[in-house]
XYZ file of C-alpha atoms in Angstrom:
235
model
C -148.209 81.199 42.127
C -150.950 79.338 40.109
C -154.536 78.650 41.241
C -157.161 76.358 39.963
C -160.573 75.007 40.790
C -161.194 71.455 41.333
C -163.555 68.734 43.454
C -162.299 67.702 45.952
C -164.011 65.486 48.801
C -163.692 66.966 52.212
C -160.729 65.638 54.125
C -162.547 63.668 56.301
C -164.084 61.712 53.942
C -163.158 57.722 52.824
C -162.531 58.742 49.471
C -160.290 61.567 50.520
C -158.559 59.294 53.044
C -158.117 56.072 50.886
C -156.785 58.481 47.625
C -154.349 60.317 49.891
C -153.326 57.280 51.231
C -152.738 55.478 47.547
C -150.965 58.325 46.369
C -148.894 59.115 49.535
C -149.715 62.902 50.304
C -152.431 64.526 51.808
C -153.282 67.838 49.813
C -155.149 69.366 52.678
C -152.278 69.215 54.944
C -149.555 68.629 52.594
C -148.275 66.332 54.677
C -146.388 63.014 53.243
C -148.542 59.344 54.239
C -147.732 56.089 54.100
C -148.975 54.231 50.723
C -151.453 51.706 51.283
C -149.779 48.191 51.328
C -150.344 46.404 47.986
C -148.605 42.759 46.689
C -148.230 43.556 43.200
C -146.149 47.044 44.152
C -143.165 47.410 45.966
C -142.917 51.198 47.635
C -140.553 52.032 45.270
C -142.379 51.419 42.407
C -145.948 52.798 43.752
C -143.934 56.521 44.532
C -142.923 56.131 40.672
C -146.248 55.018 39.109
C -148.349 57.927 41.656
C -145.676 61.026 41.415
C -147.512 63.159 38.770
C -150.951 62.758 40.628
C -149.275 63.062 44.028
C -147.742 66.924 43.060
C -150.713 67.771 42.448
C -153.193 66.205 44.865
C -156.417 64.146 44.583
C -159.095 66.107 42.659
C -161.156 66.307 39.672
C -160.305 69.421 37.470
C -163.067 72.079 36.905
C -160.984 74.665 35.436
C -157.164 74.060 34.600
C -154.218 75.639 36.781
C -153.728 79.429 35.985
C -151.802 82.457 36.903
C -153.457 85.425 37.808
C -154.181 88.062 34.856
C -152.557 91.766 35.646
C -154.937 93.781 37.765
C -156.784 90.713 39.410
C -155.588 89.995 43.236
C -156.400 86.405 45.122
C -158.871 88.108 47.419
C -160.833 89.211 44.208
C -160.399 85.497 43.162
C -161.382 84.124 46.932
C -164.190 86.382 46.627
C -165.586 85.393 43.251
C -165.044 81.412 44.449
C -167.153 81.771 47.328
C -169.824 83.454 44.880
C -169.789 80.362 42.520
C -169.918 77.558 45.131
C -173.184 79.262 46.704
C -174.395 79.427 43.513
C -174.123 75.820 42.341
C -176.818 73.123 43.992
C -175.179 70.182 45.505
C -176.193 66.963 42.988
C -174.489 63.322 42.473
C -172.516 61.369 39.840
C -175.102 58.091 39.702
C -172.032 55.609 39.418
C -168.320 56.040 39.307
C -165.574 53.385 37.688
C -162.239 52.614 37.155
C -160.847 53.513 33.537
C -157.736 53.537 31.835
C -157.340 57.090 30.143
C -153.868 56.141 28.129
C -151.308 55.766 29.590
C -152.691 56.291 33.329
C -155.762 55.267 34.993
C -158.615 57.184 36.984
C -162.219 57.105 38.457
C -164.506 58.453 36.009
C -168.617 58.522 35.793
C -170.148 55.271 33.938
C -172.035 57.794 32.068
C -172.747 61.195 30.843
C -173.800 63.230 33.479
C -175.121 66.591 32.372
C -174.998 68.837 35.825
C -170.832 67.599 35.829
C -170.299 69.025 32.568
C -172.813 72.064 33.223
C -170.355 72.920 36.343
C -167.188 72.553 34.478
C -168.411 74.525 31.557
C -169.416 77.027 34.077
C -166.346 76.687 35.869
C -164.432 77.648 32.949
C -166.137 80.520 31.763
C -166.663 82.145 35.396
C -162.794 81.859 36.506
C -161.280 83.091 32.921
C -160.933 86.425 33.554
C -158.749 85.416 36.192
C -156.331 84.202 34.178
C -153.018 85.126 32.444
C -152.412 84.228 28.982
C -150.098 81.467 29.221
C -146.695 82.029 27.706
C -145.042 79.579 25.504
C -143.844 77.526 27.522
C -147.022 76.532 28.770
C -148.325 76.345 25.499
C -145.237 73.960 24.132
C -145.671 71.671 27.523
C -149.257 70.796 26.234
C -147.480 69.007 22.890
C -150.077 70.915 20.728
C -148.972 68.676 18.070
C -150.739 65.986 19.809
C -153.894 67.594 19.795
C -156.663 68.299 17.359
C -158.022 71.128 15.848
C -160.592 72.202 18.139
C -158.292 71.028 21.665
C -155.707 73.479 20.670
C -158.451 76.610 19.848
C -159.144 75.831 23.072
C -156.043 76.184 24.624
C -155.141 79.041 22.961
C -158.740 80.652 23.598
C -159.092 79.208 27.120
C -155.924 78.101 28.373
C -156.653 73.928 28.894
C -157.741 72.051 25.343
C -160.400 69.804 27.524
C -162.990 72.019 28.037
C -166.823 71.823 26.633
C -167.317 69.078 24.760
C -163.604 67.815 24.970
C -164.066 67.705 28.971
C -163.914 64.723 30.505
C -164.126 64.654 34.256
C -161.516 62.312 35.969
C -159.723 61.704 39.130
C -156.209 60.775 38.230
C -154.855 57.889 40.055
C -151.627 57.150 38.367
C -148.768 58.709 36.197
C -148.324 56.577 33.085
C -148.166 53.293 33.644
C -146.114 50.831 31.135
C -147.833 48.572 29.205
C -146.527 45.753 30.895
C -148.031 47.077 34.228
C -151.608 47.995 33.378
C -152.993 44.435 33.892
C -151.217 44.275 37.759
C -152.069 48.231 38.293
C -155.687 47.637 36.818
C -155.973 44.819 39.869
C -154.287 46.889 42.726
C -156.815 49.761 41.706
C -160.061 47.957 41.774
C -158.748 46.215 45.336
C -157.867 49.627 46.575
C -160.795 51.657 45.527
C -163.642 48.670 45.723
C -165.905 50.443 47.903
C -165.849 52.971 45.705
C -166.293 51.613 42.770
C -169.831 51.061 40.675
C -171.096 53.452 43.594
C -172.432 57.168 43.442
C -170.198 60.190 43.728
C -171.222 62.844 45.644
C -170.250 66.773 43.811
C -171.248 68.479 47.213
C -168.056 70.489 47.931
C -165.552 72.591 45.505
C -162.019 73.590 46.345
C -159.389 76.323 45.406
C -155.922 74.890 45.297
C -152.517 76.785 45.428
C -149.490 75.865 43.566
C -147.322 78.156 45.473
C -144.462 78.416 42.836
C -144.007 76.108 39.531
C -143.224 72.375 40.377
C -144.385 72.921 43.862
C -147.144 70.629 45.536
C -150.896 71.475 45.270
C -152.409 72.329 48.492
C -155.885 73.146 49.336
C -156.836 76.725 50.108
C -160.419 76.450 50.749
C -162.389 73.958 50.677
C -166.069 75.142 50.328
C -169.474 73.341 50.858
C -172.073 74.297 47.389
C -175.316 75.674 47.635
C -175.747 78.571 49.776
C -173.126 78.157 52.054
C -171.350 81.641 52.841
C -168.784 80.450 55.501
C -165.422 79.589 53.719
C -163.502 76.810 55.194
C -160.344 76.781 55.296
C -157.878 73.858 54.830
């Protein structure tokens, strides 16, 4: 089993509902939707283009997917994750848009926003004694070749190279998409997500997913309102 800490929207809300409808699974329920009805994408080819983000549900990653170290249990971890939601103050990302992060695309902040990397930094560094090293495997299936310097101290020293200043928050909408997609995929996107788009993003909840064995679906655990709150909501 693997665990990590992401944002997530609640459930009920229209970002929730419209991403979980794009990528055809709900990660709160698990539960398989239908995909939103586009005329650039057939079905077929909207399952292929969304799989990767589908597996593992709609989010933005705080601190990267990790077994637990030897000695730590999940109600140690459960524990420690209701700790650091009460601890972090609610804020908002002033603006939000659509972005091509080769090869796949995402919703990312226009600009730098300082309390989104202050979380994730703190994210990191809270949850790390939590995790295994990762074996190599893991380590091969990041294509350290493909990554600089610093990016692979980091994975080596913190198990994900995007951390700290390599961070960039991101809520993955697509696997890669070939080049002679991006311009039809770049159009479905900004029809599907318009309301969203060039609008603020509220950070007001956190939420502990579950990756019950390797290649399995992401499903939330708990789902957990920040600033204070000490009842834990579970999905």
């Amino acid at each position: 089993m693997r665990y990590t800490i992401y944002f997530a929207p609640p459930a009920d809300d229209r970002l929730s509902q419209t991403a979980a409808r794009w990528l055809g699974r709900d990660a709160f329920n698990s539960g398989a939707l239908a995909w939103t009805e586009t005329p650039a994408l057939d079905g077929e080819q909207q399952m292929a283009l969304t799989a990767e983000p589908r597996r593992y549900g709609f989010h933005g990653t705080l601190k990267a997917p990790f077994e637990l170290a030897a000695g730590r249990s999940e109600a140690e971890l459960i524990a420690a994750f209701d700790e650091f939601a009460a601890e972090i103050e609610p804020f908002e990302v002033p603006e939000i848009t659509l972005t091509e992060i080769e090869p796949f695309f995402a919703l990312v902040p226009t600009r730098h926003c300082v309390p989104l990397q202050n979380l994730a930094e703190q994210a990191v560094r809270r949850f790390e004694p939590f995790r295994a090293p990762l074996s190599e495997a893991d380590i091969a299936r990041r294509n350290p070749e493909k990554l600089t310097q610093r990016q692979r101290e980091y994975l080596t020293a913190w198990g994900y190279p995007y951390v700290f200043e390599e961070f960039q928050f991101h809520l993955t909408l697509t696997g890669p998409v070939p080049d002679d997609m991006r311009g039809v995929m770049q159009e479905t996107l900004e029809a599907a997500f318009d309301e969203f788009i060039g609008k603020p993003l509220a950070i007001s909840t956190l939420a502990l997913f579950v990756e019950p064995h390797r290649g399995a679906p992401f499903t939330v655990h708990s789902l957990l309102p920040l600033g204070g709150a000490t009842t834990r909501k579970i999905a």
